Coordinates of C-alpha atoms in Angstrom, one line a residue:
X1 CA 0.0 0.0 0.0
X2 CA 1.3 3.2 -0.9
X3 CA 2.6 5.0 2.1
X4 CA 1.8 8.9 1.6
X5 CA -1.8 6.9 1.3
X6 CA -1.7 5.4 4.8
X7 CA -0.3 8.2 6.6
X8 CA -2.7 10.8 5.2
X9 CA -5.1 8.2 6.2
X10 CA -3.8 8.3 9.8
X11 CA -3.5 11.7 9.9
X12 CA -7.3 12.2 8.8
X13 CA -7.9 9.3 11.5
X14 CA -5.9 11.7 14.5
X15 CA -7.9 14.5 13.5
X16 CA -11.2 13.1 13.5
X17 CA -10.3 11.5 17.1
X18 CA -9.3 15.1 18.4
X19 CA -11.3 15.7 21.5
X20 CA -11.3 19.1 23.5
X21 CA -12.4 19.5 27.4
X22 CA -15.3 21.3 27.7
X23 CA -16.6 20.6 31.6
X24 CA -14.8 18.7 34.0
X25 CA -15.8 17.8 37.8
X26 CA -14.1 15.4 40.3
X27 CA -16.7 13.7 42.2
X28 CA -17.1 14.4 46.0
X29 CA -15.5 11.6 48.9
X30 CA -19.0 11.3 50.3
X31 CA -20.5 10.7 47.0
X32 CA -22.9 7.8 46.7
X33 CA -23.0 5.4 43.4
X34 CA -24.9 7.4 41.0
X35 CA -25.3 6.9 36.9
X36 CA -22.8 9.7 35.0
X37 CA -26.3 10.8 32.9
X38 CA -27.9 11.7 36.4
X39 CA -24.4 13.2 37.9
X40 CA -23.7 15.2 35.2
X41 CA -27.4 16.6 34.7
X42 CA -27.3 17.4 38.8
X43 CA -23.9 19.6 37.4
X44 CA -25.2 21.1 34.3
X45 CA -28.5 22.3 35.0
X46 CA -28.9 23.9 31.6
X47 CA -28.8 20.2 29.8
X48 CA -31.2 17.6 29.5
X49 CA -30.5 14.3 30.5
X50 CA -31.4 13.2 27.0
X51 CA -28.8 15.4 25.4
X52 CA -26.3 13.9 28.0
X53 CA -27.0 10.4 27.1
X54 CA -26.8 11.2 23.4
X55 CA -23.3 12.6 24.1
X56 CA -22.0 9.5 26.0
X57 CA -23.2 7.4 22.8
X58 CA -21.3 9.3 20.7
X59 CA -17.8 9.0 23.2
X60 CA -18.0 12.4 24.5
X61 CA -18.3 11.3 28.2
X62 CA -15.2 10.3 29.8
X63 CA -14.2 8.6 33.8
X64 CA -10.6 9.0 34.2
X65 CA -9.8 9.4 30.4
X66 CA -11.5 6.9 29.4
X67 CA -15.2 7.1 27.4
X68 CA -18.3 5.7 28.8
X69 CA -21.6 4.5 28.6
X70 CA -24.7 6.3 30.5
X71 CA -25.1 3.8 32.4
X72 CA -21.4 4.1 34.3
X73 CA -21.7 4.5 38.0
X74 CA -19.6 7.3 39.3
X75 CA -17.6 6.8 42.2
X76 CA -15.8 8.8 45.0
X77 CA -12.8 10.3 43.0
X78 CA -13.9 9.7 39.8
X79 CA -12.6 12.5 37.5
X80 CA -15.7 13.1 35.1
X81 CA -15.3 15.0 31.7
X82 CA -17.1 16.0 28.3
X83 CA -15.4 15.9 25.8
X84 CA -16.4 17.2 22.4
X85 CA -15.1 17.7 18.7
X86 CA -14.5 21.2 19.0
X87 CA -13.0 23.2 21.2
X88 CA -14.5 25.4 23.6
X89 CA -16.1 29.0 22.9
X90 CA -14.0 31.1 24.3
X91 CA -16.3 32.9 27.0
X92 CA -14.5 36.0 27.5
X93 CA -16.4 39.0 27.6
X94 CA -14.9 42.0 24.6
X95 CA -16.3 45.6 24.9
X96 CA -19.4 46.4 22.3
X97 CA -20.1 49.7 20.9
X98 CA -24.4 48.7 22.1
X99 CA -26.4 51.9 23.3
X100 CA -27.1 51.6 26.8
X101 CA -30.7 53.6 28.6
X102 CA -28.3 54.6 31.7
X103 CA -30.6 55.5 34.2
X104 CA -28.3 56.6 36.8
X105 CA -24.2 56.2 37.5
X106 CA -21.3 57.4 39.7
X107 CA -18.0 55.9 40.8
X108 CA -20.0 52.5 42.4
X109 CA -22.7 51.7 40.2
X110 CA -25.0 52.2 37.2
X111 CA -28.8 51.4 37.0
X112 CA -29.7 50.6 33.7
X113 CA -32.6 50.5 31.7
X114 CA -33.0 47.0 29.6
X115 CA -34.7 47.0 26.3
X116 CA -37.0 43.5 25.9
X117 CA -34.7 41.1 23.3
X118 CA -31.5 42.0 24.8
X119 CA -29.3 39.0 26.6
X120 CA -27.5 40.2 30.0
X121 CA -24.8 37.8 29.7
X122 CA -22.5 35.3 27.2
X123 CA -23.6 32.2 27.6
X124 CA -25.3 29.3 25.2
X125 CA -26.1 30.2 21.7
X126 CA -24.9 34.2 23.1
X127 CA -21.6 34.8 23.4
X128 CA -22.2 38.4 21.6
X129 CA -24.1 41.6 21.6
X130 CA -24.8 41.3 25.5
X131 CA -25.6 44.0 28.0
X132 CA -22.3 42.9 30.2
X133 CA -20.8 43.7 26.8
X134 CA -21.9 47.0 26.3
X135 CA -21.0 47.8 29.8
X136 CA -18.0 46.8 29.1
X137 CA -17.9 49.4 26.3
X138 CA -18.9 51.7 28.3
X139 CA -15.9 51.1 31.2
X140 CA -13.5 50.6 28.6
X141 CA -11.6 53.9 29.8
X142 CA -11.7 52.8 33.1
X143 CA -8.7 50.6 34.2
X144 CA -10.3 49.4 37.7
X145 CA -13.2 48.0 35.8
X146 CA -12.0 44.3 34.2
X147 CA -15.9 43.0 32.8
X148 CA -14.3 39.4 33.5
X149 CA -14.0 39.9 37.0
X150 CA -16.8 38.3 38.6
X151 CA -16.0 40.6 41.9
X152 CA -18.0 43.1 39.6
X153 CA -20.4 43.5 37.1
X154 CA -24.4 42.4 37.3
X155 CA -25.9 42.0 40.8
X156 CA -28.9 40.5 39.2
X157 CA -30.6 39.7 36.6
X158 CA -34.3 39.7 34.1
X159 CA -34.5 37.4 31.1
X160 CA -33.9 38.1 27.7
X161 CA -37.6 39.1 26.6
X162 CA -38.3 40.8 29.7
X163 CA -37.6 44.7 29.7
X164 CA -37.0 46.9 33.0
X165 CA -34.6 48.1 35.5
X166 CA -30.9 46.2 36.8
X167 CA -28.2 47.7 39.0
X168 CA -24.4 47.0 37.9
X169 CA -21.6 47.4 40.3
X170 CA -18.7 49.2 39.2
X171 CA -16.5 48.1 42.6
X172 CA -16.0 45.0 44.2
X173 CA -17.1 46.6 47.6
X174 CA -20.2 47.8 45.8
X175 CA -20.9 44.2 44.2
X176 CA -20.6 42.4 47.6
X177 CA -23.0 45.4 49.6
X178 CA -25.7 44.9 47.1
X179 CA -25.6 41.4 46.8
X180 CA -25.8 41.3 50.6
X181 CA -29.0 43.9 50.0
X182 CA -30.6 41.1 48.0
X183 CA -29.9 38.4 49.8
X184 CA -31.5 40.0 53.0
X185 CA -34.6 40.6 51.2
X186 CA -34.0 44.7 51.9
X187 CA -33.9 45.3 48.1
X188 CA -37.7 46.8 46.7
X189 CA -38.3 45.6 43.3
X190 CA -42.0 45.4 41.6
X191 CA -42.9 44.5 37.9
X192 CA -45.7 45.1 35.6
X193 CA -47.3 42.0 33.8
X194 CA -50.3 41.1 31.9
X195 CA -51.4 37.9 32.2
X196 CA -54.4 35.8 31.2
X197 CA -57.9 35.1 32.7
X198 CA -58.9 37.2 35.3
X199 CA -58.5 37.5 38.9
X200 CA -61.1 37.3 41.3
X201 CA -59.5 38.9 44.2
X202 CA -57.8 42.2 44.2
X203 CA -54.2 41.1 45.3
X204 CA -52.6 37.8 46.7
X205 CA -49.4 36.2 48.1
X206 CA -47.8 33.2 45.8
X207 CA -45.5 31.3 47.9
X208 CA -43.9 27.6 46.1
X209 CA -40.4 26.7 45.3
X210 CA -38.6 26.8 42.3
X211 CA -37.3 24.3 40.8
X212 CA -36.1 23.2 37.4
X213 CA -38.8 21.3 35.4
X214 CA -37.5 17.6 34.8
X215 CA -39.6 17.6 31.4
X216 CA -37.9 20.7 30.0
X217 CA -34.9 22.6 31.8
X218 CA -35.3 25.5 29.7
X219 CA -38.5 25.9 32.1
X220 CA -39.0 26.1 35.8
X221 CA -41.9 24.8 37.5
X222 CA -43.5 25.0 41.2
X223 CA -43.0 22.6 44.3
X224 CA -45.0 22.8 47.3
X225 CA -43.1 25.3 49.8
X226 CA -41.7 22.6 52.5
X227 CA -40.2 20.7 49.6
X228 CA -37.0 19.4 50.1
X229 CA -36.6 20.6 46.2
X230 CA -35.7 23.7 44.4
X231 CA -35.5 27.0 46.5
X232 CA -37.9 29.1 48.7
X233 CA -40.3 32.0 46.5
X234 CA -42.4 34.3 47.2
X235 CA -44.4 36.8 44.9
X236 CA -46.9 39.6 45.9
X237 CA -49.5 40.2 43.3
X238 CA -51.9 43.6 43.3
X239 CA -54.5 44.1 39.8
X240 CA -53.8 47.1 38.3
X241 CA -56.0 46.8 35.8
X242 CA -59.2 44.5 34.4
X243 CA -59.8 43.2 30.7
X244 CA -62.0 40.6 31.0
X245 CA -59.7 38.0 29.3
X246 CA -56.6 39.3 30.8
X247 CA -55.3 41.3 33.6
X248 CA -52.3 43.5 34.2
X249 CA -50.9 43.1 37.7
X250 CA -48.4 44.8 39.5
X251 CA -46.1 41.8 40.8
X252 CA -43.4 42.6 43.9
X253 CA -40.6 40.2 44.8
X254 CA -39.4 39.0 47.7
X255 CA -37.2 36.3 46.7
X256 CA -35.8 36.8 43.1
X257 CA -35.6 33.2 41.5
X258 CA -35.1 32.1 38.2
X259 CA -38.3 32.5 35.9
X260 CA -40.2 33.7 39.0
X261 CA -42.9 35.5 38.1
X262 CA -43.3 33.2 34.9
X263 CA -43.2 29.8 37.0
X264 CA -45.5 31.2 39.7
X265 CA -48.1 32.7 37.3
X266 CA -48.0 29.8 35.8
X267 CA -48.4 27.4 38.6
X268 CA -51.8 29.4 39.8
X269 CA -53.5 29.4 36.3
X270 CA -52.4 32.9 35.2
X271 CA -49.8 32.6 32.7
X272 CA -48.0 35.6 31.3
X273 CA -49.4 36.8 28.4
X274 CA -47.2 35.5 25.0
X275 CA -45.1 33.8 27.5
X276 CA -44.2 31.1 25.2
X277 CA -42.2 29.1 27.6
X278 CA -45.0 28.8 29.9
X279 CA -48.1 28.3 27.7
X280 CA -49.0 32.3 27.1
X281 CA -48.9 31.7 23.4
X282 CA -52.0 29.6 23.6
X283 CA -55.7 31.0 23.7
X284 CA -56.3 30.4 26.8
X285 CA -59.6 32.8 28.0
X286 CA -61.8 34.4 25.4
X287 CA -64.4 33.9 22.5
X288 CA -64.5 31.4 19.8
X289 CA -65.0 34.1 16.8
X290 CA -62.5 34.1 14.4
X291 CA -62.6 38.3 14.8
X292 CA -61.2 37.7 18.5
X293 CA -58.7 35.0 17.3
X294 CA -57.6 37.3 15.0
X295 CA -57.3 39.9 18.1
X296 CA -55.5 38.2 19.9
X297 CA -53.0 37.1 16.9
X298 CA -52.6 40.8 16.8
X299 CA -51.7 40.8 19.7
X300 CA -49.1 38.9 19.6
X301 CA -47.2 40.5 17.0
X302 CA -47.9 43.9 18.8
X303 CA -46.1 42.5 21.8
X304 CA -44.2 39.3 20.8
X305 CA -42.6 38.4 24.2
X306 CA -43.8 37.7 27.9
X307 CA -45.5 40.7 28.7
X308 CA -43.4 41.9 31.5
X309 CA -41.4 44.6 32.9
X310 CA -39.0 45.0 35.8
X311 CA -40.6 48.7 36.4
X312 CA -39.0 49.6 39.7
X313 CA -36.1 49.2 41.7
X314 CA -35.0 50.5 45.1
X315 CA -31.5 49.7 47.2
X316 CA -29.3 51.8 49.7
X317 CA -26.3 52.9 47.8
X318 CA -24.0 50.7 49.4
X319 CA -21.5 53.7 49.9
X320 CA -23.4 56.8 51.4
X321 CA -26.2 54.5 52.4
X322 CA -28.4 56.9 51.0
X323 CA -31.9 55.0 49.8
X324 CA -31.9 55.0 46.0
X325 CA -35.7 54.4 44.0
X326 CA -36.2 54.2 40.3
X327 CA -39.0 53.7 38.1
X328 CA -38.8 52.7 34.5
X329 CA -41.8 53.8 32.7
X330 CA -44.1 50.5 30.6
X331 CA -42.1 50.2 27.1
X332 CA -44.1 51.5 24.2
X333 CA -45.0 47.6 23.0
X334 CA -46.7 47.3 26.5
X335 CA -48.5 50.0 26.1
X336 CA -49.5 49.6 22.8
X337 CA -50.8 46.3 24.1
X338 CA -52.7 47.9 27.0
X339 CA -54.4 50.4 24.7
X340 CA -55.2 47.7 22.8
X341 CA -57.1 45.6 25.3
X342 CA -59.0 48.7 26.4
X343 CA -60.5 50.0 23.5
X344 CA -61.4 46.1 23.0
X345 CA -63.4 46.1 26.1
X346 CA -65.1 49.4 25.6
X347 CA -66.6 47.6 22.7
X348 CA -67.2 44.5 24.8
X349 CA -70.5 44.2 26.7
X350 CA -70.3 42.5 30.3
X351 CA -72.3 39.9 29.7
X352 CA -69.4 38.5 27.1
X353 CA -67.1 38.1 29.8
X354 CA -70.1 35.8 31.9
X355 CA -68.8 32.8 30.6

């Protein structure tokens, strides 16, 4: 056999075998025998099982080096890795010439006001076009600030597709007073939302867990509150506002989970309105006309997102300790929506909502 053949064969063969190291965790002394699908899903929160399982079929899970199947029982010690065919994004965070709505800024913080569709940080499928980038556009000039420093930056955060208020800490000492501020519960933060069917009461309490959903960990779901699962939430809700079909609520936190707001308004048979995680995409209250299905297809497109917006915020500035409130007013596709829903009820007898 010719041998330039053979070893541009091998070399073809050393490529294709070329692994990189994208996650790797060494599995706890105390550690009880547990399947490397299920041990690595407990680690990576933001993959299904399935997708793990698919990955050890295909050779990308390793124990000690070595590939194998899902159904490997890790042990105390075990050094677990995936391994894929590329290498890994490279995660570090570049300045980005993006407009930012400051609301407010000095030497320890900014509060800024988030536009619905924009990402807060790199991560999966966003490693561009951030917020944290922008900010980091923004603090370019300034040599204290490094964006990769996870001593500053964000405090908190609001999903993609939800607009509103967020405080960023421009000083370590100003990153670990706020976070303290949150975690103590001392922080004021309330949100606008419009969600379907409509509430009998005038205001409530929402108080459930929140956990990851098993069926879909893109979502979260609702576990009773003395589960041993997911952690402790609370939501105050107040109507602000009554459409019949629909209701816009004003929604304060006192725990700030992931989803929160989404998972609990969910959980009680309210979900946010276009929330399409959470079923708000769906027809859920309303007439069987094709003029009201066509309404409400409307909108949607007037509003294409959950319909809900971090409106105020309140902290001590964690330097003068000077209390510090802000309100961001409804974004103009809110509103839109709102005015929409009104003018359909004023042409909406009461009876029509009887149902």
């Amino acid at each position: 056999m010719n041998d330039e053949y053979v070893a541009e064969t091998e070399e073809l063969e050393d490529e294709q075998q070329e692994l990189f190291e994208h996650f790797r965790f060494v599995v706890d002394p105390g550690q009880a025998k547990l399947r490397v699908d299920k041990y690595m899903q407990e680690k990576m929160q933001h993959s299904s099982r399935n997708r793990i399982q698919k990955a050890a079929d295909s050779g990308f899970i390793h124990v000690n080096d070595r590939p194998v199947k899902s159904n490997y029982k890790v042990r105390p010690g075990d050094v677990v890795t995936l391994m894929l065919d590329r290498p890994r994004h490279d995660t570090t965070i570049e300045p980005e010439d993006i407009p930012l709505d400051i609301v407010y800024e000095d030497d320890a913080l900014m509060v800024i006001n988030k536009p619905a569709g924009l990402v807060v940080h790199p991560g999966a499928g966003n490693f561009h076009g951030t917020l944290i980038n922008a900010v980091a556009w923004h603090m370019k000039d300034n040599p204290a600030f490094d964006p990769n420093d996870p001593e500053v930056g964000l405090v908190h955060r609001i999903d993609k597709d939800t607009s509103g208020l967020l405080v960023v800490a421009k000083t370590p000492e100003a990153k670990s007073n706020l976070g303290l501020q949150f975690f103590n519960k001392t922080t004021h933060r309330s949100y606008e939302a419009l969600v379907w069917c409509n509430f009998t009461e005038d205001e409530g309490r929402i108080e459930g867990n929140i956990a990851r959903d098993p069926r879909d960990r893109l979502r979260m779901t609702v576990l009773p509150p003395d589960s041993e699962q997911g952690k402790p939430a609370v939501t105050h809700w107040r109507v602000l506002e009554r459409f019949g079909y629909t209701t816009l609520v004003e929604c304060r936190l006192e725990t700030g989970r992931t989803h929160q707001i989404r998972a609990h308004m969910k959980h009680i048979g309210h979900p946010l309105f276009c929330d399409e995680r959470y079923g708000g995409t769906e027809i859920l209250r309303g007439q069987r006309s094709s003029s009201y299905k066509a309404f409400i297809q409307n909108c949607f497109k007037l509003c294409p997102r959950q319909v809900l917006h971090a409106r105020t915020l309140g902290f001590k500035h964690p330097v003068t300790g000077q209390q510090m409130d802000f309100t961001s007013p409804t974004p103009q596709d809110m509103q839109a929506l709102i005015e929409k829903w009104r003018a359909f009820i004023q042409g909406t007898t009461n009876d029509t909502f009887a149902e």
